PDB file of C-alpha atoms in Angstrom:
ATOM      1  CA  MET A   1     -11.270 -60.222  -7.935  1.00  0.00           C
ATOM      2  CA  ALA A   2      -7.499 -60.114  -7.711  1.00  0.00           C
ATOM      3  CA  GLU A   3      -5.618 -62.526  -9.956  1.00  0.00           C
ATOM      4  CA  LEU A   4      -5.634 -66.039  -8.534  1.00  0.00           C
ATOM      5  CA  SER A   5      -2.157 -67.272  -7.678  1.00  0.00           C
ATOM      6  CA  LEU A   6      -0.833 -70.817  -7.414  1.00  0.00           C
ATOM      7  CA  ARG A   7       2.631 -69.763  -6.340  1.00  0.00           C
ATOM      8  CA  GLY A   8       4.233 -72.297  -4.033  1.00  0.00           C
ATOM      9  CA  ARG A   9       1.973 -75.113  -5.203  1.00  0.00           C
ATOM     10  CA  ALA A  10       3.000 -78.242  -7.108  1.00  0.00           C
ATOM     11  CA  ALA A  11       0.665 -79.810  -9.650  1.00  0.00           C
ATOM     12  CA  VAL A  12       0.382 -83.027 -11.619  1.00  0.00           C
ATOM     13  CA  VAL A  13      -1.452 -82.932 -14.940  1.00  0.00           C
ATOM     14  CA  THR A  14      -2.019 -86.228 -16.742  1.00  0.00           C
ATOM     15  CA  GLY A  15      -2.380 -86.360 -20.505  1.00  0.00           C
ATOM     16  CA  ALA A  16      -0.662 -82.979 -20.621  1.00  0.00           C
ATOM     17  CA  GLY A  17       1.322 -83.334 -23.831  1.00  0.00           C
ATOM     18  CA  ARG A  18      -1.260 -81.702 -26.065  1.00  0.00           C
ATOM     19  CA  GLY A  19      -4.802 -80.363 -26.274  1.00  0.00           C
ATOM     20  CA  ILE A  20      -6.730 -79.656 -23.098  1.00  0.00           C
ATOM     21  CA  GLY A  21      -4.072 -81.166 -20.840  1.00  0.00           C
ATOM     22  CA  ARG A  22      -1.406 -78.919 -22.330  1.00  0.00           C
ATOM     23  CA  ALA A  23      -3.635 -75.898 -21.716  1.00  0.00           C
ATOM     24  CA  HIS A  24      -4.076 -76.966 -18.087  1.00  0.00           C
ATOM     25  CA  ALA A  25      -0.334 -77.306 -17.576  1.00  0.00           C
ATOM     26  CA  LEU A  26       0.454 -73.949 -19.163  1.00  0.00           C
ATOM     27  CA  LEU A  27      -2.218 -72.099 -17.205  1.00  0.00           C
ATOM     28  CA  LEU A  28      -1.253 -73.621 -13.856  1.00  0.00           C
ATOM     29  CA  ALA A  29       2.389 -72.772 -14.522  1.00  0.00           C
ATOM     30  CA  SER A  30       1.490 -69.224 -15.583  1.00  0.00           C
ATOM     31  CA  ARG A  31      -0.145 -68.747 -12.182  1.00  0.00           C
ATOM     32  CA  GLY A  32       3.001 -69.872 -10.363  1.00  0.00           C
ATOM     33  CA  ALA A  33       2.571 -73.622  -9.863  1.00  0.00           C
ATOM     34  CA  ALA A  34       5.387 -76.070 -10.506  1.00  0.00           C
ATOM     35  CA  VAL A  35       3.966 -78.653 -12.898  1.00  0.00           C
ATOM     36  CA  VAL A  36       4.692 -82.296 -13.598  1.00  0.00           C
ATOM     37  CA  VAL A  37       3.656 -82.813 -17.214  1.00  0.00           C
ATOM     38  CA  ASN A  38       2.585 -86.444 -17.531  1.00  0.00           C
ATOM     39  CA  ASP A  39       2.050 -88.018 -20.937  1.00  0.00           C
ATOM     40  CA  ILE A  40       2.823 -91.308 -22.650  1.00  0.00           C
ATOM     41  CA  ASP A  41       4.452 -89.247 -25.419  1.00  0.00           C
ATOM     42  CA  ALA A  42       7.750 -88.079 -23.933  1.00  0.00           C
ATOM     43  CA  ALA A  43       8.449 -85.686 -26.796  1.00  0.00           C
ATOM     44  CA  ALA A  44       5.066 -83.981 -26.441  1.00  0.00           C
ATOM     45  CA  ALA A  45       5.480 -83.687 -22.672  1.00  0.00           C
ATOM     46  CA  GLY A  46       8.988 -82.330 -23.158  1.00  0.00           C
ATOM     47  CA  SER A  47       7.712 -79.665 -25.523  1.00  0.00           C
ATOM     48  CA  VAL A  48       5.215 -78.453 -22.916  1.00  0.00           C
ATOM     49  CA  VAL A  49       7.909 -78.435 -20.235  1.00  0.00           C
ATOM     50  CA  ASP A  50      10.138 -76.379 -22.538  1.00  0.00           C
ATOM     51  CA  GLU A  51       7.328 -73.835 -22.986  1.00  0.00           C
ATOM     52  CA  ILE A  52       6.854 -73.544 -19.238  1.00  0.00           C
ATOM     53  CA  VAL A  53      10.557 -73.194 -18.489  1.00  0.00           C
ATOM     54  CA  ALA A  54      11.025 -70.665 -21.297  1.00  0.00           C
ATOM     55  CA  ALA A  55       8.313 -68.546 -19.671  1.00  0.00           C
ATOM     56  CA  GLY A  56      10.154 -68.660 -16.344  1.00  0.00           C
ATOM     57  CA  GLY A  57       8.254 -71.515 -14.729  1.00  0.00           C
ATOM     58  CA  GLN A  58       9.159 -74.876 -13.240  1.00  0.00           C
ATOM     59  CA  ALA A  59       8.180 -78.163 -14.832  1.00  0.00           C
ATOM     60  CA  LEU A  60       9.164 -81.804 -15.079  1.00  0.00           C
ATOM     61  CA  VAL A  61       8.485 -84.465 -17.718  1.00  0.00           C
ATOM     62  CA  SER A  62       6.739 -87.656 -16.597  1.00  0.00           C
ATOM     63  CA  THR A  63       5.959 -90.722 -18.676  1.00  0.00           C
ATOM     64  CA  HIS A  64       4.674 -92.797 -15.754  1.00  0.00           C
ATOM     65  CA  ASP A  65       1.946 -95.281 -16.673  1.00  0.00           C
ATOM     66  CA  ILE A  66      -1.016 -93.932 -14.723  1.00  0.00           C
ATOM     67  CA  ALA A  67      -3.132 -96.924 -15.729  1.00  0.00           C
ATOM     68  CA  SER A  68      -1.192 -98.961 -13.161  1.00  0.00           C
ATOM     69  CA  GLU A  69      -1.059 -98.679  -9.387  1.00  0.00           C
ATOM     70  CA  THR A  70       2.731 -98.465  -9.273  1.00  0.00           C
ATOM     71  CA  GLY A  71       2.745 -95.870 -12.045  1.00  0.00           C
ATOM     72  CA  GLY A  72       0.363 -93.640 -10.139  1.00  0.00           C
ATOM     73  CA  GLU A  73       2.318 -94.002  -6.918  1.00  0.00           C
ATOM     74  CA  ASP A  74       5.617 -93.282  -8.665  1.00  0.00           C
ATOM     75  CA  LEU A  75       4.159 -90.209 -10.381  1.00  0.00           C
ATOM     76  CA  VAL A  76       3.034 -88.680  -7.097  1.00  0.00           C
ATOM     77  CA  ALA A  77       6.349 -89.616  -5.476  1.00  0.00           C
ATOM     78  CA  ALA A  78       8.131 -87.814  -8.324  1.00  0.00           C
ATOM     79  CA  VAL A  79       6.289 -84.526  -7.826  1.00  0.00           C
ATOM     80  CA  ILE A  80       6.948 -84.637  -4.081  1.00  0.00           C
ATOM     81  CA  ALA A  81      10.627 -85.460  -4.596  1.00  0.00           C
ATOM     82  CA  GLU A  82      11.103 -82.711  -7.184  1.00  0.00           C
ATOM     83  CA  PHE A  83       8.946 -79.921  -5.775  1.00  0.00           C
ATOM     84  CA  GLY A  84       8.274 -80.905  -2.152  1.00  0.00           C
ATOM     85  CA  SER A  85       4.498 -81.283  -2.314  1.00  0.00           C
ATOM     86  CA  ALA A  86       1.539 -82.698  -4.236  1.00  0.00           C
ATOM     87  CA  ASP A  87      -0.986 -79.895  -3.912  1.00  0.00           C
ATOM     88  CA  ILE A  88      -2.908 -80.283  -7.163  1.00  0.00           C
ATOM     89  CA  VAL A  89      -3.886 -83.247  -9.329  1.00  0.00           C
ATOM     90  CA  VAL A  90      -5.614 -82.736 -12.665  1.00  0.00           C
ATOM     91  CA  HIS A  91      -6.480 -86.084 -14.227  1.00  0.00           C
ATOM     92  CA  ASN A  92      -7.026 -85.293 -17.885  1.00  0.00           C
ATOM     93  CA  ALA A  93      -5.631 -88.337 -19.696  1.00  0.00           C
ATOM     94  CA  GLY A  94      -8.081 -90.354 -21.722  1.00  0.00           C
ATOM     95  CA  VAL A  95      -8.809 -92.237 -24.894  1.00  0.00           C
ATOM     96  CA  VAL A  96     -11.917 -92.859 -27.007  1.00  0.00           C
ATOM     97  CA  GLU A  97     -12.613 -96.114 -28.840  1.00  0.00           C
ATOM     98  CA  HIS A  98     -15.732 -96.654 -30.947  1.00  0.00           C
ATOM     99  CA  ALA A  99     -17.785 -99.823 -31.273  1.00  0.00           C
ATOM    100  CA  PRO A 100     -21.469-100.785 -31.042  1.00  0.00           C
ATOM    101  CA  PHE A 101     -22.292-102.174 -27.610  1.00  0.00           C
ATOM    102  CA  GLY A 102     -22.913-105.660 -28.973  1.00  0.00           C
ATOM    103  CA  GLN A 103     -19.445-105.726 -30.505  1.00  0.00           C
ATOM    104  CA  VAL A 104     -17.313-104.131 -27.784  1.00  0.00           C
ATOM    105  CA  PRO A 105     -14.388-106.457 -26.999  1.00  0.00           C
ATOM    106  CA  ALA A 106     -13.612-107.055 -23.345  1.00  0.00           C
ATOM    107  CA  ASP A 107     -10.101-105.653 -23.697  1.00  0.00           C
ATOM    108  CA  GLN A 108     -11.556-102.299 -24.811  1.00  0.00           C
ATOM    109  CA  LEU A 109     -13.574-102.129 -21.617  1.00  0.00           C
ATOM    110  CA  THR A 110     -10.471-102.945 -19.579  1.00  0.00           C
ATOM    111  CA  ARG A 111      -8.363-100.297 -21.355  1.00  0.00           C
ATOM    112  CA  LEU A 112     -10.868 -97.486 -21.018  1.00  0.00           C
ATOM    113  CA  LEU A 113     -11.672 -98.208 -17.382  1.00  0.00           C
ATOM    114  CA  ALA A 114      -7.936 -98.300 -16.635  1.00  0.00           C
ATOM    115  CA  VAL A 115      -7.184 -94.919 -18.207  1.00  0.00           C
ATOM    116  CA  HIS A 116     -10.296 -92.981 -17.230  1.00  0.00           C
ATOM    117  CA  PHE A 117     -11.513 -94.435 -13.944  1.00  0.00           C
ATOM    118  CA  CYS A 118      -8.766 -96.560 -12.417  1.00  0.00           C
ATOM    119  CA  ALA A 119      -6.096 -93.940 -13.108  1.00  0.00           C
ATOM    120  CA  ALA A 120      -8.115 -91.432 -11.085  1.00  0.00           C
ATOM    121  CA  TYR A 121      -7.707 -93.853  -8.184  1.00  0.00           C
ATOM    122  CA  TYR A 122      -4.083 -94.776  -8.909  1.00  0.00           C
ATOM    123  CA  VAL A 123      -2.949 -91.142  -9.032  1.00  0.00           C
ATOM    124  CA  GLY A 124      -5.573 -89.686  -6.730  1.00  0.00           C
ATOM    125  CA  GLN A 125      -5.054 -92.007  -3.768  1.00  0.00           C
ATOM    126  CA  PRO A 126      -1.339 -91.366  -3.103  1.00  0.00           C
ATOM    127  CA  ALA A 127      -1.887 -87.646  -3.709  1.00  0.00           C
ATOM    128  CA  TRP A 128      -4.882 -87.759  -1.366  1.00  0.00           C
ATOM    129  CA  ARG A 129      -2.715 -89.229   1.389  1.00  0.00           C
ATOM    130  CA  TRP A 130      -0.271 -86.342   1.087  1.00  0.00           C
ATOM    131  CA  MET A 131      -3.093 -83.810   0.976  1.00  0.00           C
ATOM    132  CA  ALA A 132      -4.859 -85.301   4.004  1.00  0.00           C
ATOM    133  CA  ALA A 133      -1.624 -85.307   5.991  1.00  0.00           C
ATOM    134  CA  ASN A 134      -1.053 -81.657   5.094  1.00  0.00           C
ATOM    135  CA  GLY A 135      -4.659 -80.521   5.448  1.00  0.00           C
ATOM    136  CA  ARG A 136      -5.182 -79.206   1.937  1.00  0.00           C
ATOM    137  CA  GLY A 137      -5.263 -80.095  -1.751  1.00  0.00           C
ATOM    138  CA  ARG A 138      -7.178 -79.870  -4.993  1.00  0.00           C
ATOM    139  CA  ILE A 139      -8.185 -82.738  -7.302  1.00  0.00           C
ATOM    140  CA  VAL A 140      -9.876 -82.253 -10.677  1.00  0.00           C
ATOM    141  CA  LEU A 141     -11.118 -85.300 -12.587  1.00  0.00           C
ATOM    142  CA  THR A 142     -12.191 -85.233 -16.227  1.00  0.00           C
ATOM    143  CA  SER A 143     -15.532 -86.648 -17.288  1.00  0.00           C
ATOM    144  CA  SER A 144     -17.386 -85.948 -20.528  1.00  0.00           C
ATOM    145  CA  ALA A 145     -20.730 -85.126 -22.093  1.00  0.00           C
ATOM    146  CA  GLY A 146     -20.637 -88.845 -22.850  1.00  0.00           C
ATOM    147  CA  ILE A 147     -22.264 -89.399 -19.462  1.00  0.00           C
ATOM    148  CA  PHE A 148     -25.512 -88.373 -21.169  1.00  0.00           C
ATOM    149  CA  GLY A 149     -25.006 -91.134 -23.702  1.00  0.00           C
ATOM    150  CA  ASP A 150     -23.727 -91.381 -27.237  1.00  0.00           C
ATOM    151  CA  ALA A 151     -23.979 -94.193 -29.733  1.00  0.00           C
ATOM    152  CA  ARG A 152     -20.971 -96.458 -30.274  1.00  0.00           C
ATOM    153  CA  VAL A 153     -18.993 -95.286 -27.223  1.00  0.00           C
ATOM    154  CA  PRO A 154     -20.559 -97.248 -24.326  1.00  0.00           C
ATOM    155  CA  THR A 155     -17.253 -98.006 -22.590  1.00  0.00           C
ATOM    156  CA  TYR A 156     -16.204 -94.361 -22.741  1.00  0.00           C
ATOM    157  CA  GLY A 157     -19.485 -93.050 -21.356  1.00  0.00           C
ATOM    158  CA  GLY A 158     -19.569 -95.685 -18.645  1.00  0.00           C
ATOM    159  CA  ALA A 159     -16.018 -95.001 -17.484  1.00  0.00           C
ATOM    160  CA  LYS A 160     -16.588 -91.245 -17.481  1.00  0.00           C
ATOM    161  CA  ALA A 161     -19.841 -91.544 -15.513  1.00  0.00           C
ATOM    162  CA  GLY A 162     -18.097 -93.464 -12.752  1.00  0.00           C
ATOM    163  CA  LEU A 163     -15.957 -90.437 -11.948  1.00  0.00           C
ATOM    164  CA  LEU A 164     -18.984 -88.508 -10.680  1.00  0.00           C
ATOM    165  CA  GLY A 165     -19.681 -91.067  -7.974  1.00  0.00           C
ATOM    166  CA  LEU A 166     -15.990 -91.269  -7.085  1.00  0.00           C
ATOM    167  CA  ALA A 167     -15.667 -87.510  -6.681  1.00  0.00           C
ATOM    168  CA  ALA A 168     -18.873 -87.256  -4.642  1.00  0.00           C
ATOM    169  CA  SER A 169     -17.671 -89.927  -2.219  1.00  0.00           C
ATOM    170  CA  MET A 170     -14.210 -88.353  -1.918  1.00  0.00           C
ATOM    171  CA  HIS A 171     -15.824 -84.990  -1.212  1.00  0.00           C
ATOM    172  CA  LEU A 172     -17.935 -86.376   1.631  1.00  0.00           C
ATOM    173  CA  GLU A 173     -14.793 -87.823   3.225  1.00  0.00           C
ATOM    174  CA  THR A 174     -13.127 -84.402   3.167  1.00  0.00           C
ATOM    175  CA  VAL A 175     -16.142 -82.950   4.956  1.00  0.00           C
ATOM    176  CA  GLN A 176     -16.081 -85.701   7.578  1.00  0.00           C
ATOM    177  CA  GLN A 177     -12.343 -85.305   8.119  1.00  0.00           C
ATOM    178  CA  GLY A 178     -12.457 -81.517   8.176  1.00  0.00           C
ATOM    179  CA  VAL A 179      -9.636 -81.071   5.661  1.00  0.00           C
ATOM    180  CA  ASP A 180      -9.434 -78.463   2.910  1.00  0.00           C
ATOM    181  CA  ILE A 181      -9.348 -80.892   0.000  1.00  0.00           C
ATOM    182  CA  LYS A 182     -11.633 -79.998  -2.882  1.00  0.00           C
ATOM    183  CA  VAL A 183     -12.486 -82.742  -5.396  1.00  0.00           C
ATOM    184  CA  ASN A 184     -14.408 -81.747  -8.505  1.00  0.00           C
ATOM    185  CA  VAL A 185     -15.102 -83.001 -12.013  1.00  0.00           C
ATOM    186  CA  ILE A 186     -15.165 -81.249 -15.360  1.00  0.00           C
ATOM    187  CA  ALA A 187     -16.894 -82.338 -18.564  1.00  0.00           C
ATOM    188  CA  PRO A 188     -15.049 -80.275 -21.157  1.00  0.00           C
ATOM    189  CA  LEU A 189     -15.657 -79.300 -24.756  1.00  0.00           C
ATOM    190  CA  ALA A 190     -12.731 -78.152 -26.889  1.00  0.00           C
ATOM    191  CA  ALA A 191     -12.058 -78.416 -30.595  1.00  0.00           C
ATOM    192  CA  THR A 192      -8.740 -80.192 -30.189  1.00  0.00           C
ATOM    193  CA  ARG A 193      -9.382 -82.454 -33.183  1.00  0.00           C
ATOM    194  CA  PRO A 194     -11.279 -81.852 -36.432  1.00  0.00           C
ATOM    195  CA  ARG A 195     -13.824 -84.540 -35.510  1.00  0.00           C
ATOM    196  CA  VAL A 196     -14.901 -82.905 -32.243  1.00  0.00           C
ATOM    197  CA  PRO A 197     -18.496 -81.693 -32.806  1.00  0.00           C
ATOM    198  CA  THR A 198     -19.108 -78.156 -31.537  1.00  0.00           C
ATOM    199  CA  ALA A 199     -22.101 -76.996 -33.645  1.00  0.00           C
ATOM    200  CA  PRO A 200     -24.011 -74.806 -33.068  1.00  0.00           C
ATOM    201  CA  ILE A 201     -21.227 -73.319 -30.906  1.00  0.00           C
ATOM    202  CA  PRO A 202     -18.668 -71.454 -33.062  1.00  0.00           C
ATOM    203  CA  VAL A 203     -15.571 -73.620 -33.269  1.00  0.00           C
ATOM    204  CA  GLU A 204     -13.286 -70.647 -32.644  1.00  0.00           C
ATOM    205  CA  LEU A 205     -14.760 -70.288 -29.146  1.00  0.00           C
ATOM    206  CA  ALA A 206     -14.198 -73.939 -28.236  1.00  0.00           C
ATOM    207  CA  THR A 207     -10.584 -73.528 -27.172  1.00  0.00           C
ATOM    208  CA  PRO A 208      -8.647 -75.581 -24.615  1.00  0.00           C
ATOM    209  CA  ASP A 209      -7.735 -72.323 -22.871  1.00  0.00           C
ATOM    210  CA  ASN A 210     -11.377 -71.700 -21.967  1.00  0.00           C
ATOM    211  CA  VAL A 211     -11.517 -75.125 -20.313  1.00  0.00           C
ATOM    212  CA  ALA A 212      -8.263 -74.490 -18.466  1.00  0.00           C
ATOM    213  CA  ALA A 213      -9.685 -71.290 -16.985  1.00  0.00           C
ATOM    214  CA  LEU A 214     -12.178 -73.321 -14.941  1.00  0.00           C
ATOM    215  CA  VAL A 215      -9.449 -75.704 -13.815  1.00  0.00           C
ATOM    216  CA  GLY A 216      -7.361 -72.720 -12.726  1.00  0.00           C
ATOM    217  CA  TYR A 217     -10.146 -71.773 -10.337  1.00  0.00           C
ATOM    218  CA  LEU A 218     -10.806 -75.330  -9.142  1.00  0.00           C
ATOM    219  CA  ALA A 219      -7.080 -75.760  -8.423  1.00  0.00           C
ATOM    220  CA  SER A 220      -6.821 -72.553  -6.410  1.00  0.00           C
ATOM    221  CA  ASP A 221      -7.121 -71.900  -2.692  1.00  0.00           C
ATOM    222  CA  GLU A 222     -10.130 -69.727  -3.530  1.00  0.00           C
ATOM    223  CA  CYS A 223     -12.113 -72.722  -4.792  1.00  0.00           C
ATOM    224  CA  ALA A 224     -15.173 -72.961  -2.555  1.00  0.00           C
ATOM    225  CA  VAL A 225     -16.939 -75.969  -4.100  1.00  0.00           C
ATOM    226  CA  GLY A 226     -16.435 -79.700  -3.833  1.00  0.00           C
ATOM    227  CA  GLY A 227     -18.011 -82.892  -5.096  1.00  0.00           C
ATOM    228  CA  GLN A 228     -19.461 -81.171  -8.149  1.00  0.00           C
ATOM    229  CA  CYS A 229     -19.277 -81.644 -11.908  1.00  0.00           C
ATOM    230  CA  PHE A 230     -19.145 -78.788 -14.388  1.00  0.00           C
ATOM    231  CA  ARG A 231     -19.798 -78.660 -18.106  1.00  0.00           C
ATOM    232  CA  VAL A 232     -17.295 -76.220 -19.582  1.00  0.00           C
ATOM    233  CA  GLY A 233     -16.724 -75.256 -23.175  1.00  0.00           C
ATOM    234  CA  ALA A 234     -16.397 -72.120 -25.259  1.00  0.00           C
ATOM    235  CA  THR A 235     -17.422 -69.373 -22.821  1.00  0.00           C
ATOM    236  CA  PHE A 236     -19.984 -71.481 -20.922  1.00  0.00           C
ATOM    237  CA  VAL A 237     -19.648 -73.021 -17.462  1.00  0.00           C
ATOM    238  CA  GLY A 238     -22.566 -74.777 -15.773  1.00  0.00           C
ATOM    239  CA  ARG A 239     -23.084 -77.388 -13.115  1.00  0.00           C
ATOM    240  CA  ILE A 240     -24.058 -80.922 -14.103  1.00  0.00           C
ATOM    241  CA  TYR A 241     -25.986 -82.591 -11.314  1.00  0.00           C
ATOM    242  CA  LEU A 242     -27.784 -85.793 -10.430  1.00  0.00           C
ATOM    243  CA  GLY A 243     -31.281 -85.110  -9.203  1.00  0.00           C
ATOM    244  CA  VAL A 244     -34.269 -87.155  -8.093  1.00  0.00           C
ATOM    245  CA  ALA A 245     -37.718 -86.002  -9.144  1.00  0.00           C
ATOM    246  CA  ASP A 246     -40.753 -86.044  -6.868  1.00  0.00           C
ATOM    247  CA  GLY A 247     -41.801 -89.286  -8.505  1.00  0.00           C
ATOM    248  CA  TRP A 248     -44.687 -91.274  -7.092  1.00  0.00           C
ATOM    249  CA  SER A 249     -45.250 -93.325  -3.956  1.00  0.00           C
ATOM    250  CA  SER A 250     -47.991 -95.756  -3.025  1.00  0.00           C
ATOM    251  CA  GLY A 251     -47.606 -94.687   0.594  1.00  0.00           C
ATOM    252  CA  GLY A 252     -48.025 -97.621   2.952  1.00  0.00           C
ATOM    253  CA  THR A 253     -49.297 -99.944   0.233  1.00  0.00           C
ATOM    254  CA  PRO A 254     -46.762-102.327  -1.359  1.00  0.00           C
ATOM    255  CA  LEU A 255     -45.790-101.659  -4.950  1.00  0.00           C
ATOM    256  CA  THR A 256     -46.960-103.995  -7.704  1.00  0.00           C
ATOM    257  CA  PRO A 257     -45.937-104.167 -11.365  1.00  0.00           C
ATOM    258  CA  GLU A 258     -49.440-102.921 -12.209  1.00  0.00           C
ATOM    259  CA  SER A 259     -49.271 -99.904  -9.899  1.00  0.00           C
ATOM    260  CA  VAL A 260     -45.912 -98.955 -11.417  1.00  0.00           C
ATOM    261  CA  ALA A 261     -47.431 -99.215 -14.905  1.00  0.00           C
ATOM    262  CA  ASP A 262     -50.427 -97.101 -13.870  1.00  0.00           C
ATOM    263  CA  HIS A 263     -48.179 -94.309 -12.570  1.00  0.00           C
ATOM    264  CA  ILE A 264     -45.273 -94.483 -15.010  1.00  0.00           C
ATOM    265  CA  ASP A 265     -45.893 -90.925 -16.228  1.00  0.00           C
ATOM    266  CA  GLU A 266     -45.501 -89.556 -12.691  1.00  0.00           C
ATOM    267  CA  ILE A 267     -42.493 -91.780 -12.057  1.00  0.00           C
ATOM    268  CA  THR A 268     -40.648 -90.609 -15.170  1.00  0.00           C
ATOM    269  CA  SER A 269     -41.604 -86.938 -14.838  1.00  0.00           C
ATOM    270  CA  THR A 270     -38.769 -84.520 -14.065  1.00  0.00           C
ATOM    271  CA  ALA A 271     -41.055 -82.119 -12.209  1.00  0.00           C
ATOM    272  CA  GLY A 272     -40.016 -81.012  -8.744  1.00  0.00           C
ATOM    273  CA  GLY A 273     -37.481 -83.040  -6.839  1.00  0.00           C
ATOM    274  CA  VAL A 274     -34.135 -82.447  -5.179  1.00  0.00           C
ATOM    275  CA  VAL A 275     -30.405 -82.667  -5.795  1.00  0.00           C
ATOM    276  CA  PRO A 276     -29.232 -84.990  -2.991  1.00  0.00           C
ATOM    277  CA  THR A 277     -25.951 -84.152  -1.297  1.00  0.00           C
ATOM    278  CA  SER A 278     -25.403 -87.769  -0.222  1.00  0.00           C
ATOM    279  CA  SER A 279     -27.072 -91.176  -0.284  1.00  0.00           C
ATOM    280  CA  ALA A 280     -28.477 -90.389   3.172  1.00  0.00           C
ATOM    281  CA  ASP A 281     -29.997 -87.193   1.797  1.00  0.00           C
ATOM    282  CA  LEU A 282     -31.669 -89.264  -0.922  1.00  0.00           C
ATOM    283  CA  LEU A 283     -33.320 -91.434   1.733  1.00  0.00           C
ATOM    284  CA  VAL A 284     -34.724 -88.321   3.403  1.00  0.00           C
ATOM    285  CA  HIS A 285     -36.320 -87.241   0.115  1.00  0.00           C
ATOM    286  CA  MET A 286     -37.781 -90.701  -0.490  1.00  0.00           C
ATOM    287  CA  ASN A 287     -39.252 -90.841   2.994  1.00  0.00           C
ATOM    288  CA  SER A 288     -40.819 -87.410   2.609  1.00  0.00           C
ATOM    289  CA  ARG A 289     -42.613 -88.577  -0.527  1.00  0.00           C
ATOM    290  CA  ILE A 290     -43.717 -91.851   1.094  1.00  0.00           C
ATOM    291  CA  THR A 291     -44.942 -89.993   4.165  1.00  0.00           C
ATOM    292  CA  ALA A 292     -46.863 -87.496   2.052  1.00  0.00           C
ATOM    293  CA  ALA A 293     -48.527 -90.313   0.129  1.00  0.00           C
ATOM    294  CA  ALA A 294     -49.391 -92.293   3.237  1.00  0.00           C
ATOM    295  CA  GLY A 295     -50.676 -89.310   5.139  1.00  0.00           C
ATOM    296  CA  ASP A 296     -48.512 -90.132   8.141  1.00  0.00           C
ATOM    297  CA  SER A 297     -44.939 -91.196   8.899  1.00  0.00           C
ATOM    298  CA  VAL A 298     -43.914 -94.724   8.065  1.00  0.00           C
ATOM    299  CA  GLY A 299     -40.573 -94.471   9.765  1.00  0.00           C
TER     300      GLY A 299
END
C-alpha cells in the first residue's frame, strides 16, 4: 500500500506531552496533519510542538482542561480557529490511581471518570458536531487492558471499560446518519514507565511508536472500521470484542433459581455464540436460542 497521508487534516491529541500521546502527535504530524498538542504540562507540550515544527510540520500548544465541558469545547474551537477544521481527535490523556476497592475514595472515582470517560465526551462532542456537519472525521479513544480487570485499580478499569460502549453507540449513529465518521478504541501497551509490565514481551518491542502506527491508520481516510476496540502493543494488533456465548435457555418455561443452578456450566461456557453489532442484534441471538430450546417461535 502507498504511504498513508494526513495532509490537509487537523488533529487534536490529548495527553500528548510525553509517552504514547507524544508518539501519536509526532506520527500524525509526520504524515502531514496539523496537530494541537494538548497536555496539562505546558513545557512538555511545547517540547513536542518544537519537534514537529523543526521537522517542517504545523502544531499548536494547548493546556485546555479536557476534564471540563468548557475546556473540551474551547480545545476544539482552538483547532478550528488555528487550522480551519477538526478532522481527527485522539483522546489519550489519562491517569492511574491505586487503591483496594473497599478503600477507594469518592474523589478518586470522580477524577478518573472525568479524565478518561467524561473527557471523551467533552472533547468528542464538539468535534463530532464539526465532523457531522462536514461529513467526515476520525475519533480514537484510549482504553486499557484494565477492562479485563486488575487488582487495586477498580476506578481505572471501570472508566476505561465505559469507552467501549460509548464508541459502539457513536459508531451506530454514524451508520444511521450516513456520514464518514469512524470512532474506534485502542487498548495500548507501551513501556513508557519502568513499572509498566510487559513480560513475557521483550520490553524493547513495547514502544510508543508501535502504538502510534495503529492510530495513524485509524486516523486516516483509508480506515475502514468503526465501533471497534484494538489491543496494540509491541508488534501485535488484535481486536478486542464483546461476545455472547450460546448459553442456555429453558425455552417457553420460566426460569427459576434452581434451573439456573442446574445449568450454570452451560450458561458460563464460552462455546459458540456471536459478537453482536448492536443491542438489537443481541436480541436476535437471544431469541434464536429461546426458539431452538422451545422448538418453535415464541415471538
